[in-house]
Tab-separated table of C-alpha atoms and ligand atoms in Angstrom:
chain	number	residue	atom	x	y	z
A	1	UNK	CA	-20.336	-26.324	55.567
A	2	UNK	CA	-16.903	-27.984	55.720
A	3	UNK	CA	-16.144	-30.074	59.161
A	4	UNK	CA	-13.292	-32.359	58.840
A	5	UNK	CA	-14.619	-35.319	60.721
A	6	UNK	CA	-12.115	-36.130	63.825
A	7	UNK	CA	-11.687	-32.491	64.646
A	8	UNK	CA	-15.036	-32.141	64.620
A	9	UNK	CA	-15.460	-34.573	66.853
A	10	UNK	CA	-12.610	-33.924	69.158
A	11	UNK	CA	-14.183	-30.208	69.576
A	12	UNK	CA	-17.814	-31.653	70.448
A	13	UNK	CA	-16.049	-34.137	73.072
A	14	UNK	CA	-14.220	-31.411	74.586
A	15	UNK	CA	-17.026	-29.228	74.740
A	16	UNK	CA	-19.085	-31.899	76.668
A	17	UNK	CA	-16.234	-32.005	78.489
A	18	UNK	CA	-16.320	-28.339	79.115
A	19	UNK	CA	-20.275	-27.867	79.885
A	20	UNK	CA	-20.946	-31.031	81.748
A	21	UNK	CA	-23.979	-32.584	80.976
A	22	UNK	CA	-25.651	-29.883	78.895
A	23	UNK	CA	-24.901	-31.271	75.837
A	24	UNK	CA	-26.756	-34.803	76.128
A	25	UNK	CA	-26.696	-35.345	72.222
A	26	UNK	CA	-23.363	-33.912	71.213
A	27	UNK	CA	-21.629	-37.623	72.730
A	28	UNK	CA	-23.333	-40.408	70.627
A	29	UNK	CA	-21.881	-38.376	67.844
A	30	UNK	CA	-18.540	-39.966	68.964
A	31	UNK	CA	-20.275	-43.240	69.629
A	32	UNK	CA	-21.898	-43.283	66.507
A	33	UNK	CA	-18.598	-43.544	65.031
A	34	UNK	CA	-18.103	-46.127	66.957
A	35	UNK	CA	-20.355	-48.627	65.596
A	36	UNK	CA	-18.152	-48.856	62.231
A	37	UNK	CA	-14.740	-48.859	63.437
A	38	UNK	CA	-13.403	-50.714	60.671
A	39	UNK	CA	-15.103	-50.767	57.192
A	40	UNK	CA	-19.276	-52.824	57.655
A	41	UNK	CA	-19.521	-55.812	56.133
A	42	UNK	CA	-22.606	-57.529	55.124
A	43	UNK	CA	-24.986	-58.311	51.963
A	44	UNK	CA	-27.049	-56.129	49.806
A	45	UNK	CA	-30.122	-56.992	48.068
A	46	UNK	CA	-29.711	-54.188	44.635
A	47	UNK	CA	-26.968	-55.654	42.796
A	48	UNK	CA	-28.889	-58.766	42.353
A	49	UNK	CA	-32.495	-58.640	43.077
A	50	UNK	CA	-32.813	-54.759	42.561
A	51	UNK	CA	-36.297	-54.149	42.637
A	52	UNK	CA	-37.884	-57.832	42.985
A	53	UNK	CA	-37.062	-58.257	45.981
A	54	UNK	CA	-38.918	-60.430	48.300
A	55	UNK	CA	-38.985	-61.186	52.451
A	56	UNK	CA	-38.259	-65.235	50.977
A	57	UNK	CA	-35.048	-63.665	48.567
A	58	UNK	CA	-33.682	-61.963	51.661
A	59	UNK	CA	-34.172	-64.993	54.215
A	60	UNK	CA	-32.346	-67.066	51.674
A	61	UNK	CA	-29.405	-64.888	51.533
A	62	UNK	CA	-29.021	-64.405	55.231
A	63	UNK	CA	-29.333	-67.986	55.603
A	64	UNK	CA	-26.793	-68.759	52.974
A	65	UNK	CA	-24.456	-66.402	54.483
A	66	UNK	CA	-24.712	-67.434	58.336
A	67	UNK	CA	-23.670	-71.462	56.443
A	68	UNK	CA	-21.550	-70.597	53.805
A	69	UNK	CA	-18.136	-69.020	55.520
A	70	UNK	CA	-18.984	-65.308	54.782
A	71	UNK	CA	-20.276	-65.197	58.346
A	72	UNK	CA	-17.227	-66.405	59.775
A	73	UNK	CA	-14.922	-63.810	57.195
A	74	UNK	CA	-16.704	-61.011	58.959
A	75	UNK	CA	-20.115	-60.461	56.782
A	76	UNK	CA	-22.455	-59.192	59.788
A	77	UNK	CA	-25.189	-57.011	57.831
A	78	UNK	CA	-27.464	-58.302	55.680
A	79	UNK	CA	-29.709	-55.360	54.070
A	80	UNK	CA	-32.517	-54.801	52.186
A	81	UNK	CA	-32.411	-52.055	49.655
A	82	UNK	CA	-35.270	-49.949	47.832
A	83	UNK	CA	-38.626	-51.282	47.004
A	84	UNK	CA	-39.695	-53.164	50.808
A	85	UNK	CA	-41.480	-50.138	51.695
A	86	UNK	CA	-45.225	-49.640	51.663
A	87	UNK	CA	-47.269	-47.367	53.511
A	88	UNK	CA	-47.932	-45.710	56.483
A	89	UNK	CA	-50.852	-47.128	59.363
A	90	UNK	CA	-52.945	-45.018	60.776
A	91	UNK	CA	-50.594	-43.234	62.983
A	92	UNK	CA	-47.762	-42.834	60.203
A	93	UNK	CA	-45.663	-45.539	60.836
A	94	UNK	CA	-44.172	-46.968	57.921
A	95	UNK	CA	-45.073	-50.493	57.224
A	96	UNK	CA	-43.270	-53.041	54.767
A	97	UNK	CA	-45.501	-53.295	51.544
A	98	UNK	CA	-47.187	-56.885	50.346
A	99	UNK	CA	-43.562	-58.230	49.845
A	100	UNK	CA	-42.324	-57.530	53.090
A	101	UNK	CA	-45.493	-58.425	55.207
A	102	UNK	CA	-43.873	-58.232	58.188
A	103	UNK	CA	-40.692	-56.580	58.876
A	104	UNK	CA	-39.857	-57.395	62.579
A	105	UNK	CA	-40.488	-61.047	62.041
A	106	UNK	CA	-37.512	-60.646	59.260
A	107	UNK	CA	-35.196	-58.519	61.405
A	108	UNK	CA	-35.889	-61.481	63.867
A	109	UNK	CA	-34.889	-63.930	61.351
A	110	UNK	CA	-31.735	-62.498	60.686
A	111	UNK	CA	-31.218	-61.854	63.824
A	112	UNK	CA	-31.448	-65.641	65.432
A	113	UNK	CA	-29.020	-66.315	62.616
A	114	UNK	CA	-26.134	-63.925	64.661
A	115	UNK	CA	-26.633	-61.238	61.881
A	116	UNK	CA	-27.892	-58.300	61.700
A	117	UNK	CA	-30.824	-56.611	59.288
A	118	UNK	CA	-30.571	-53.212	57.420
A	119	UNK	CA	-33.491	-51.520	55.469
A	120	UNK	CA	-33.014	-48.180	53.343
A	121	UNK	CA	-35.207	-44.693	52.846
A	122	UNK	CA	-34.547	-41.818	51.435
A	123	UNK	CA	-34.655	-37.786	52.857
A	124	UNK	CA	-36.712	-37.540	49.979
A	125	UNK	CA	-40.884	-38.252	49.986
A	126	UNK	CA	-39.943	-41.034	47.755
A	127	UNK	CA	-37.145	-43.574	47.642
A	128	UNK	CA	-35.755	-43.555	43.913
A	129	UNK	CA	-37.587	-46.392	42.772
A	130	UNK	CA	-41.051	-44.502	43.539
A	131	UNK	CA	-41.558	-45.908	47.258
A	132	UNK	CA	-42.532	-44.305	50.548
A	133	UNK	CA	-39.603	-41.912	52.027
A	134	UNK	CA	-39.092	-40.418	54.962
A	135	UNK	CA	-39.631	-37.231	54.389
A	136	UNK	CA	-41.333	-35.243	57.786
A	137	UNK	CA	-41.047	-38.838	59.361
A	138	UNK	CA	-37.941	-39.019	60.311
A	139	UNK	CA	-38.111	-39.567	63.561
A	140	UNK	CA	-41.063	-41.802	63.485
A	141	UNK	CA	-39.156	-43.826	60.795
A	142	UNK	CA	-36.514	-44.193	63.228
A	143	UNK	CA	-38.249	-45.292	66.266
A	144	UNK	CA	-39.798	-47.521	63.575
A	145	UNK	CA	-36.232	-48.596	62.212
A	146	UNK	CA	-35.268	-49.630	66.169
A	147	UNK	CA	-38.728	-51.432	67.289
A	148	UNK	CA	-38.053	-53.542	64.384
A	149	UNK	CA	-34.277	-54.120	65.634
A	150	UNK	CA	-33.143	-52.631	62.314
A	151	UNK	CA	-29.392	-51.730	62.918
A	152	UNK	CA	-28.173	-50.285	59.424
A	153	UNK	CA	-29.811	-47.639	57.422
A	154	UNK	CA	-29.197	-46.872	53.826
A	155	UNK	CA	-30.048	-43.426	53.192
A	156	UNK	CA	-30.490	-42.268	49.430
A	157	UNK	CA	-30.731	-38.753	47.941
A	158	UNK	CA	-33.383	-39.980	45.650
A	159	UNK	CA	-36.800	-37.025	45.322
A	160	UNK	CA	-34.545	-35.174	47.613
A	161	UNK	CA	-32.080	-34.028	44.821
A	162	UNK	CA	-34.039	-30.796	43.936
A	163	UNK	CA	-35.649	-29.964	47.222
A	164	UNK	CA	-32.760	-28.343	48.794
A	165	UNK	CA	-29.581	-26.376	48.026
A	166	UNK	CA	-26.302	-27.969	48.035
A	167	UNK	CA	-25.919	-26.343	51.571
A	168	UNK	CA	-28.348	-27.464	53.207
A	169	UNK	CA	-28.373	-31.159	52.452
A	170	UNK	CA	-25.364	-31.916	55.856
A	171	UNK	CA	-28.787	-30.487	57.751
A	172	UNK	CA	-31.381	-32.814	55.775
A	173	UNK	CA	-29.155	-35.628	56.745
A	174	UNK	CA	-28.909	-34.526	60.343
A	175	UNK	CA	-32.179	-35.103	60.990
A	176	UNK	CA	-31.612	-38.484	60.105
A	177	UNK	CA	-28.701	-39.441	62.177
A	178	UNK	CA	-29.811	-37.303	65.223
A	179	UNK	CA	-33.180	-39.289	64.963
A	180	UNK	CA	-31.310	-42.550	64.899
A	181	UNK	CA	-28.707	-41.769	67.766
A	182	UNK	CA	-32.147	-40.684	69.312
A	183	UNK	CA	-33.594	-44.080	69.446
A	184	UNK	CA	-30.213	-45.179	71.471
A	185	UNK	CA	-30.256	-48.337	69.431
A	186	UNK	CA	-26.608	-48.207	67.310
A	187	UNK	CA	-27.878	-48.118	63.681
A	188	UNK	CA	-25.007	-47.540	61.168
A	189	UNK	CA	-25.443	-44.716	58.935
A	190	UNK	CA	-24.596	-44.708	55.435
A	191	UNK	CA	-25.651	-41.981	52.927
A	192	UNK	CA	-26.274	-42.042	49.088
A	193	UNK	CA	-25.767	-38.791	47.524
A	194	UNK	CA	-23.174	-39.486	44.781
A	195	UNK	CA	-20.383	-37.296	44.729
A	196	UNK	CA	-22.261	-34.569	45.030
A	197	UNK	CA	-21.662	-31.420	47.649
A	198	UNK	CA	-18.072	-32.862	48.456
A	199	UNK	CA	-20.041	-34.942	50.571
A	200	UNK	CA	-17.222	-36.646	52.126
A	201	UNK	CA	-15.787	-33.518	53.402
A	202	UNK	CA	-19.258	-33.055	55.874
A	203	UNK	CA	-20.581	-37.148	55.997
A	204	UNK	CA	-18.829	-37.747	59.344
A	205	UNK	CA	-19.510	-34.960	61.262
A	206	UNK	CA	-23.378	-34.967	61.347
A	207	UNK	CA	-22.747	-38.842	61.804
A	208	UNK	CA	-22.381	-40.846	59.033
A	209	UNK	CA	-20.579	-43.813	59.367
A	210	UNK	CA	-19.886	-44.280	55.292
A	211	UNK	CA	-20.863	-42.315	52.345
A	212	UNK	CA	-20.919	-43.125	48.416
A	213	UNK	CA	-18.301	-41.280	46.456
A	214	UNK	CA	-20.024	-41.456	43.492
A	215	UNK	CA	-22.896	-43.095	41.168
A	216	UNK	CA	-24.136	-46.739	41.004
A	217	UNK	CA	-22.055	-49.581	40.622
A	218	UNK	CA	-22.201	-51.532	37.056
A	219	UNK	CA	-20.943	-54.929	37.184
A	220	UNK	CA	-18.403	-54.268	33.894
A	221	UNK	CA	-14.238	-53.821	34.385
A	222	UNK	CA	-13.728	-50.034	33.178
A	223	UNK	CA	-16.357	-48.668	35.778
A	224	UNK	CA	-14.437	-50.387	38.687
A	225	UNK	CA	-11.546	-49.363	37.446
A	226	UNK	CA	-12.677	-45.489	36.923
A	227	UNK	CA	-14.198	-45.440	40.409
A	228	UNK	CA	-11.171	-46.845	41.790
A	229	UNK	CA	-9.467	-43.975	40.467
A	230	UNK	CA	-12.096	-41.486	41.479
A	231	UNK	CA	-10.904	-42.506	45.680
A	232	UNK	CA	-7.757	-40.870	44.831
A	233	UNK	CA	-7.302	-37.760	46.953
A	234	UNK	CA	-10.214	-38.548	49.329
A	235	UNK	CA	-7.469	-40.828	51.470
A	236	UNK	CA	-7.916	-38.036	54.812
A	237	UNK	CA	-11.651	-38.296	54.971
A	238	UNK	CA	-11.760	-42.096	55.991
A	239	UNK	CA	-10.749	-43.675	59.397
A	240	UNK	CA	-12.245	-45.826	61.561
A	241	UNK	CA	-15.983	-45.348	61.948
A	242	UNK	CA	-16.285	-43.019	58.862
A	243	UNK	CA	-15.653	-44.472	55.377
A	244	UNK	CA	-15.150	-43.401	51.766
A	245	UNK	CA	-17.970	-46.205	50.339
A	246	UNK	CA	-17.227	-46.432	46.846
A	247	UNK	CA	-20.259	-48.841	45.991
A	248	UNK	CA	-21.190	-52.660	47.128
A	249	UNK	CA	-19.564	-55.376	45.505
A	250	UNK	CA	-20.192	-56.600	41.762
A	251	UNK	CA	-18.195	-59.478	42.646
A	252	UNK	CA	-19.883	-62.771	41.315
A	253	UNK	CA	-22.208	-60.232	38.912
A	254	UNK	CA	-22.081	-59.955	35.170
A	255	UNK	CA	-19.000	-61.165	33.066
A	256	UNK	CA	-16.056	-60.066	35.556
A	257	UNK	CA	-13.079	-62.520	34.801
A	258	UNK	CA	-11.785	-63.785	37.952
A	259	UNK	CA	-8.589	-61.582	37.705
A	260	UNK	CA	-11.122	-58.810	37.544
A	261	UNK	CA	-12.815	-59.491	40.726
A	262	UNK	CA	-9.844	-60.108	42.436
A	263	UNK	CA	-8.851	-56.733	41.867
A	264	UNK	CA	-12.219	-55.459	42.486
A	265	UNK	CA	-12.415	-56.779	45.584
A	266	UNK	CA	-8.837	-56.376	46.310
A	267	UNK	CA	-8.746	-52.726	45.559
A	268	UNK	CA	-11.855	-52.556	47.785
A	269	UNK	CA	-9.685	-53.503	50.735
A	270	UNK	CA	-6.959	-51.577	50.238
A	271	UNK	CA	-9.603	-48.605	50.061
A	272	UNK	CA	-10.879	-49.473	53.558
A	273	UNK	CA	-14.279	-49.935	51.657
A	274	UNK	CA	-17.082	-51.100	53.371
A	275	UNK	CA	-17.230	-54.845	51.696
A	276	UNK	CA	-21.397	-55.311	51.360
A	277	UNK	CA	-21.604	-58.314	48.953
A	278	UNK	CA	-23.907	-57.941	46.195
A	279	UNK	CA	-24.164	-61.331	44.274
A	280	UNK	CA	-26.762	-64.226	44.923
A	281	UNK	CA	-25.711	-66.611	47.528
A	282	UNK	CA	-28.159	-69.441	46.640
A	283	UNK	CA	-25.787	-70.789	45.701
A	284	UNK	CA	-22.326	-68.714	45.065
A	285	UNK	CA	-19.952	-70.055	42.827
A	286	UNK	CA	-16.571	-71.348	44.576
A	287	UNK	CA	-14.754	-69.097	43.076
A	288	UNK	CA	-16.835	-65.811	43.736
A	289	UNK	CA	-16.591	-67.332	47.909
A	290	UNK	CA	-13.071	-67.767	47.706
A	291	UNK	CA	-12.198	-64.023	46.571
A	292	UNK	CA	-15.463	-62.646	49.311
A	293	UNK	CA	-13.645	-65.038	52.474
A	294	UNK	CA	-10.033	-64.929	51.701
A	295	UNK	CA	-8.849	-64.013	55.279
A	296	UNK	CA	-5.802	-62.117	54.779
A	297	UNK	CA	-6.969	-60.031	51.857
A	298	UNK	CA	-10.106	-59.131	54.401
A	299	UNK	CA	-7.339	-58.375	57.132
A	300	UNK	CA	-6.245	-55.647	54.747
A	301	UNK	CA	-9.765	-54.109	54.519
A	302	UNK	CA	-10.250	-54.598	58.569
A	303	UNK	CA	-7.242	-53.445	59.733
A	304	UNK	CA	-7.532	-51.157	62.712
A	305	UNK	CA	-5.426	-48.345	61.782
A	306	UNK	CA	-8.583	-47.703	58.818
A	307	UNK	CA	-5.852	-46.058	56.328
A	308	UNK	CA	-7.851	-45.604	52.918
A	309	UNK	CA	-4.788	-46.963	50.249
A	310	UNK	CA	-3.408	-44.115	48.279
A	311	UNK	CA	-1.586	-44.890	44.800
A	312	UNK	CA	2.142	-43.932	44.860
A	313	UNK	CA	3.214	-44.758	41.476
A	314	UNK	CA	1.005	-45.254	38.107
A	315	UNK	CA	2.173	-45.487	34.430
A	316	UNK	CA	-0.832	-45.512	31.989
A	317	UNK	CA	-2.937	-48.496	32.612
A	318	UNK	CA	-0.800	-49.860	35.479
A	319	UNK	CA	-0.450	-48.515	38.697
A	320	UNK	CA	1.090	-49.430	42.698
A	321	UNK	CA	-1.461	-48.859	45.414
A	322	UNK	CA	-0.205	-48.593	48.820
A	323	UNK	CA	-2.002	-48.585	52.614
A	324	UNK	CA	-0.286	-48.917	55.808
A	325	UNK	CA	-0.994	-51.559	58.534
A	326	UNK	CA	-1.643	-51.047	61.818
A	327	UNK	CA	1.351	-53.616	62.634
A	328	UNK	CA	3.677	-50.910	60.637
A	329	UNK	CA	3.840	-53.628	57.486
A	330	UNK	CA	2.103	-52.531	54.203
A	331	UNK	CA	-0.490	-53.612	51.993
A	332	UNK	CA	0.829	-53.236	48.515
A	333	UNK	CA	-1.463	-53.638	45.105
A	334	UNK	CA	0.154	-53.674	41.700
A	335	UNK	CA	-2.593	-53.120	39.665
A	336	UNK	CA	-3.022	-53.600	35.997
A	337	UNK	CA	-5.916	-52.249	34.132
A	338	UNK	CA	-4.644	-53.454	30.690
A	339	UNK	CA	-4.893	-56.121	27.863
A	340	UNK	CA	-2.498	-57.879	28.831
A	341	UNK	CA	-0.510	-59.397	31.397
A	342	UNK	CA	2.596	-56.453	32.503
A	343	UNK	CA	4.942	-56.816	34.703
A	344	UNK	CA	4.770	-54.264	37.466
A	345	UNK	CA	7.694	-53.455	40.145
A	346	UNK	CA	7.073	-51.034	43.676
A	347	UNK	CA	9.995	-50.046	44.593
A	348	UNK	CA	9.982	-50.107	48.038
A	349	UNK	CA	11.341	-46.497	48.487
A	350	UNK	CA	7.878	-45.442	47.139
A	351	UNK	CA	6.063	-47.916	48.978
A	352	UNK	CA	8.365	-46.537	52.410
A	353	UNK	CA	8.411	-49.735	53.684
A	354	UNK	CA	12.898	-49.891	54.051
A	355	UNK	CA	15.445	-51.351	51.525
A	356	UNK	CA	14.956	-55.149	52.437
A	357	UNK	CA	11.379	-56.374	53.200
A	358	UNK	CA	9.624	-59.894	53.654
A	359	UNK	CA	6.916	-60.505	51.214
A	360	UNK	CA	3.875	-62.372	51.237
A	361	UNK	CA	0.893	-63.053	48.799
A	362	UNK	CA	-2.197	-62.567	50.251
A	363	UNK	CA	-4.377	-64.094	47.565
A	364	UNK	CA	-2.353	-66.962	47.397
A	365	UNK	CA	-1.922	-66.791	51.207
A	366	UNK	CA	2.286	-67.842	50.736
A	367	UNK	CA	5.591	-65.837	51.706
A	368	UNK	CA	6.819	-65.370	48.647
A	369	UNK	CA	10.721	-64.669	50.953
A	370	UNK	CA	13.306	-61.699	51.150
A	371	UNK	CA	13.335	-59.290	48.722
A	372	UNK	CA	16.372	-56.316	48.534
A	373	UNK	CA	15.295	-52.074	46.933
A	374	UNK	CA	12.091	-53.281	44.851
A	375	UNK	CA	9.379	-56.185	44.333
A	376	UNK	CA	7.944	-56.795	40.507
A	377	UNK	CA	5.795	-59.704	39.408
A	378	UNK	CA	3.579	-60.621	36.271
A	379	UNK	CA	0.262	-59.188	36.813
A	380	UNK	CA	-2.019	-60.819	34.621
A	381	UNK	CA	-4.479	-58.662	31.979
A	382	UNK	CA	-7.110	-56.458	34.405
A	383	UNK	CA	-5.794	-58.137	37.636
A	384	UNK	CA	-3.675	-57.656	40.308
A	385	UNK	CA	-1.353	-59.094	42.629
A	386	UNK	CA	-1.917	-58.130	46.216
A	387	UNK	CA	0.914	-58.817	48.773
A	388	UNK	CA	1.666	-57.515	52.524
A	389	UNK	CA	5.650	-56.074	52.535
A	390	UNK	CA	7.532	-56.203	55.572
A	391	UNK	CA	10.411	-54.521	56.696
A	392	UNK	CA	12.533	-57.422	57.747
A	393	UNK	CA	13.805	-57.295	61.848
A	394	UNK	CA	17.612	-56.522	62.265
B	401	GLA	C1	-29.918	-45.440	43.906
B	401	GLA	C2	-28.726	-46.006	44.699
B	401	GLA	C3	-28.603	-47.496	44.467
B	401	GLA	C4	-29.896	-48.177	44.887
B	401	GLA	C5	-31.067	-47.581	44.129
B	401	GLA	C6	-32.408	-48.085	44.650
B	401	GLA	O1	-29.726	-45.532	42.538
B	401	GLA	O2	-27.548	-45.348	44.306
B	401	GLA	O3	-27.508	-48.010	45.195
B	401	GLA	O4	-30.066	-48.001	46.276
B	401	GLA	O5	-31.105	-46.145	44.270
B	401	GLA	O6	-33.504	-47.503	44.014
C-alpha cells in the first residue's frame, strides 16, 4: 500500500464532505495531523536511562525541564520509553510494573508542571526489551493510554517484526491510531519500524504523526552523519503534522565534541526532525542547554511551512543543506563531516535565494551583513555553520 499522505487526506476530507456524516472516523484522520503541526518536542528516557528507568528518573527530568529553559524553547513532551510496563489486572488493563507504581499519578505530575507525558508499546506481544505489548489490546491500551492523560505514544515494531508481511504492517498500525483517535483524547503517534516497508511512504495516512527512518541512534559522529545522509530523498513525505523522525537526540551523550552536536542538532532542524532530547537533565551541562534552547536555530526546526532540508551541493565529506522558510528566507547548513576545519561556500544560485542576500548566524545569533553571488566561511572539523540567507528588499 502506497498513500502519499496529504492526498490521502485531501480525498478522505472530501469524501466526508461528499457523504455527510457517514464517515464519523475518516475526520480525526485530518485532526490527528493536527496535533504535530510542526516537528514534537520533548524528552526521552532511552538514550540515557534505557532500561533502568524509574517513576523518580522521569519526575526529575520533567522537573528539570519545566526550570531549566527547555520548557520555554518549546520542549512540551516528556516520555517514557520501554521497560515501565508490567502486567495486565484482572480485566486486561495494562498496569505500570514495580517501577512505575502508578502511572496516572506521573502523567499528573508532568502534567501540573505544563508538560505533557508519553509512554511507548509495541504492535508486538512484547515491547523489545521483553515487556508487555499490546498485542489484541489495542484498544484497551488506548482507553488506558487516555484515562491516564497519556498524550504521546511511541509505537515499536519490536515481537511484531515476524508476525506479519511487509503489507500488512500500515493495517497493524491502524489499529493503533484508529484506537487512539477513538479515545478523542489527541495522542501523537509516532512509529518505530526502522526503515523498513518504505514506511514513510504509508506512516501518515493511517495517522502517524512521525516515523523513524531507520535504526537506533548511537551517540558517536559517523552514525549521525550516515543517518543524516540516509533523509536524503525522503524531503516530500514530511510536512506539518507528519515527520521524517530520524532518531532522538544524542546531544549531551557520549564523546560528541561540541562542533559535533551543533551539527547534530543543527542538521536535526533543518530536517524538520522532531527534537526529543535524550541526555540527563539533572543537571545538563551549559553547553549541551545552549545548543537544545538556542531560539533561532529551533525557529528553523519549527517553522510553519515544515519543509524537510534537502542538500543542494556536496563534495566528499562536505556538503550545503538547504530548507526554505515560511517567511520566503532560507535556512542554509554548510556542513563538514571531515578532519579538519574546510572552508565551504553556497552559492546562492544553488541555495535560490537571489544574487544579493542578508546573512545571519543563527548559532551565534549575529547578522553577519550583505553578501553579493555566494557565502563561504571556515567550518570547523565535523561541524557546521548554520545561517538564515535573505534576499535583501529593493
Ligand atoms: C528499539 C527502539 C529504541 C528503543 C528500544 C527500547 O530498539 O528503536 O528507540 O525504544 O527499542 O527497547
Amino acid at each position: 500500500m502506497q498513500i502519499e499522505p496529504m492526498c490521502h487526506i485531501r480525498r478522505l476530507v472530501h469524501f466526508v464532505f461528499v457523504a455527510g456524516t457517514t464517515l464519523a472516523a475518516s475526520l480525526p484522520v485530518a485532526a490527528q495531523q493536527k496535533i504535530a503541526l510542526t516537528p514534537p518536542m520533548g524528552w526521552n528516557s532511552w538514550n540515557f536511562f534505557h532500561c533502568k528507568v524509574t517513576d523518580m528518573n522521569i519526575r526529575q527530568q520533567a522537573q528539570a525541564m519545566a526550570t531549566n529553559g527547555m520548557k520555554q524553547a518549546g520542549y512540551v513532551y516528556v516520555n517514557v520509553d520501554d521497560c515501565w510496563e508490567g502486567q495486565r489486572d484482572a480485566q486486561g488493563n495494562i498496569q505500570g510494573n514495580e517501577r512505575f507504581s502508578d502511572m496516572k499519578a506521573l502523567a499528573d505530575y508532568v502534567h501540573r508542571l505544563g508538560l505533557k507525558f508519553g509512554v511507548y508499546s509495541t504492535p508486538g506481544p512484547k515491547t523489545c526489551a521483553g515487556f508487555t505489548g499490546s498485542l489484541g489490546y489495542e484498544q484497551q491500551d488506548a482507553a488506558q493510554y487516555a484515562r491516564w492523560g497519556v498524550d504521546f505514544l511511541k509505537y515499536d515494531l519490536c515481537s511484531a517484526r515476524n508476525m506479519y508481511k511487509g503489507e500488512e504492517f500500515p493495517g497493524v498500525y491502524k489499529k493503533m491510531a484508529d484506537a487512539l483517535r477513538a479515545t478523542g483524547r489527541p495522542i501523537v503517534f509516532s512509529l518505530s519500524h526502522g526503515d523498513n516497508n518504505r514506511i514513510w511512504s504509508w506512516a501518515a495516512g493511517i495517522g502517524a504523526n512521525m516515523w523513524r527512518t531507520g535504526g537506533d541512534i548511537q551517540p558517536r559522529f559517523n552514525d549521525i552523519s550516515h543517518r543524516i545522509l540516509l533523509q536524503q530523498g525522503l524531503e516530500r513525505f514530511a510536512g506539518p503534522g507528519h515527520w521524517n523522525d530520524p532518531d532522538m537526540l544524542e546531544v549531551g551523550n557520549g564523546n560528541l565534541t561540541a562542533d559535533s552536536n551543533r551539527l547534530h542538532f543543527g542538521m536535526w532542524c533543518l530536517l524538520a526532525a522532531p527534537l526529543l532530547a535524550g541526555t540527563d537533565l539533572t543537571p545538563v551541562s551549559r553547553e549541551t542547554l545552549e545548543i537544545l534552547t538556542n531560539p533561532e536555530v529551533i525557529a528553523v526546526d519549527q517553522d510553519s511551512a515544515g519543509i524537510q532540508g534537502r542538500s543542494v551541493w556536496q563534495e566528499g565529506p562536505l556538503s550545503v543543506w538547504v530548507k526554505p522558510l515560511a517567511d520566503g528566507s532560507k535556512a542554509v547548513g554548510l556542513v563538514n563531516n571531515g578532519e579538519s576545519p574546510n572552508r565551504i561556500t553556497a552559492w546562492f544560485r544553488d541555495v535560490r535565494v537571489g544574487d544579493s542576500v542578508e546573512v545571519r548566524d543563527l548559532w551565534a545569533r549575529r547578522d553577519l551583513g550583505r553578501f553579493q553571488d555566494s557565502f563561504t566561511a571556515e567550518v570547523p572539523t565535523r561541524g557546521m555553520v548554520l545561517v538564515r540567507i535573505k534576499r535583501v528588499a529593493l
